[in-house]
Amino acid sequence: MPIEIKELHIKINVNENSNSGAKPASSSAAAEKDTVAECVEQVMKIIERKKER
């Protein structure tokens, strides 16, 4: 019998190290936008799968 996971809770902690050195703002912002876009895409896929049920 298959197991169905109805809810999944994910918790993460993000720490910015101030002594890691300065990163260029443009590449950091671009990487952040890519990450946000990927998250939005995954959430939309999850919503579509829920609608199919």
Short mmCIF file of N, CA and C in Angstrom, two decimals, residues 1-21:
data_model
loop_
_atom_site.label_atom_id
_atom_site.label_comp_id
_atom_site.label_asym_id
_atom_site.label_seq_id
_atom_site.Cartn_x
_atom_site.Cartn_y
_atom_site.Cartn_z
N MET A 1 0.84 -1.17 0.00
CA MET A 1 0.00 0.00 0.00
C MET A 1 0.89 1.24 0.00
N PRO A 2 0.68 2.16 -0.93
CA PRO A 2 1.53 3.36 -1.00
C PRO A 2 1.24 4.31 0.15
N ILE A 3 2.24 5.07 0.51
CA ILE A 3 2.12 6.09 1.55
C ILE A 3 1.96 7.44 0.87
N GLU A 4 0.97 8.19 1.31
CA GLU A 4 0.72 9.52 0.74
C GLU A 4 1.09 10.57 1.78
N ILE A 5 1.95 11.50 1.39
CA ILE A 5 2.33 12.60 2.27
C ILE A 5 1.42 13.77 1.94
N LYS A 6 0.62 14.17 2.92
CA LYS A 6 -0.34 15.24 2.67
C LYS A 6 0.23 16.62 2.95
N GLU A 7 1.14 16.71 3.89
CA GLU A 7 1.75 17.99 4.20
C GLU A 7 3.24 17.82 4.38
N LEU A 8 3.97 18.79 3.96
CA LEU A 8 5.42 18.77 4.12
C LEU A 8 5.85 20.14 4.61
N HIS A 9 6.48 20.17 5.76
CA HIS A 9 6.95 21.43 6.35
C HIS A 9 8.46 21.48 6.23
N ILE A 10 8.95 22.55 5.66
CA ILE A 10 10.38 22.74 5.49
C ILE A 10 10.78 24.02 6.21
N LYS A 11 11.78 23.93 7.04
CA LYS A 11 12.26 25.09 7.78
C LYS A 11 13.75 25.24 7.50
N ILE A 12 14.17 26.45 7.14
CA ILE A 12 15.58 26.71 6.90
C ILE A 12 15.99 27.96 7.64
N ASN A 13 17.24 28.03 7.96
CA ASN A 13 17.82 29.22 8.57
C ASN A 13 18.90 29.74 7.64
N VAL A 14 18.83 31.02 7.34
CA VAL A 14 19.81 31.64 6.47
C VAL A 14 20.59 32.66 7.28
N ASN A 15 21.89 32.50 7.29
CA ASN A 15 22.76 33.43 8.01
C ASN A 15 23.70 34.09 7.02
N GLU A 16 23.74 35.39 7.05
CA GLU A 16 24.68 36.12 6.21
C GLU A 16 25.92 36.43 7.04
N ASN A 17 27.07 36.02 6.53
CA ASN A 17 28.32 36.31 7.23
C ASN A 17 28.86 37.64 6.76
N SER A 18 29.04 38.56 7.69
CA SER A 18 29.52 39.88 7.32
C SER A 18 31.01 39.86 7.02
N ASN A 19 31.74 38.88 7.50
CA ASN A 19 33.18 38.82 7.26
C ASN A 19 33.55 37.96 6.06
N SER A 20 32.58 37.56 5.26
CA SER A 20 32.88 36.71 4.11
C SER A 20 33.39 37.52 2.92
N GLY A 21 33.39 38.83 2.99
CA GLY A 21 33.85 39.67 1.89
C GLY A 21 32.67 40.21 1.11
#
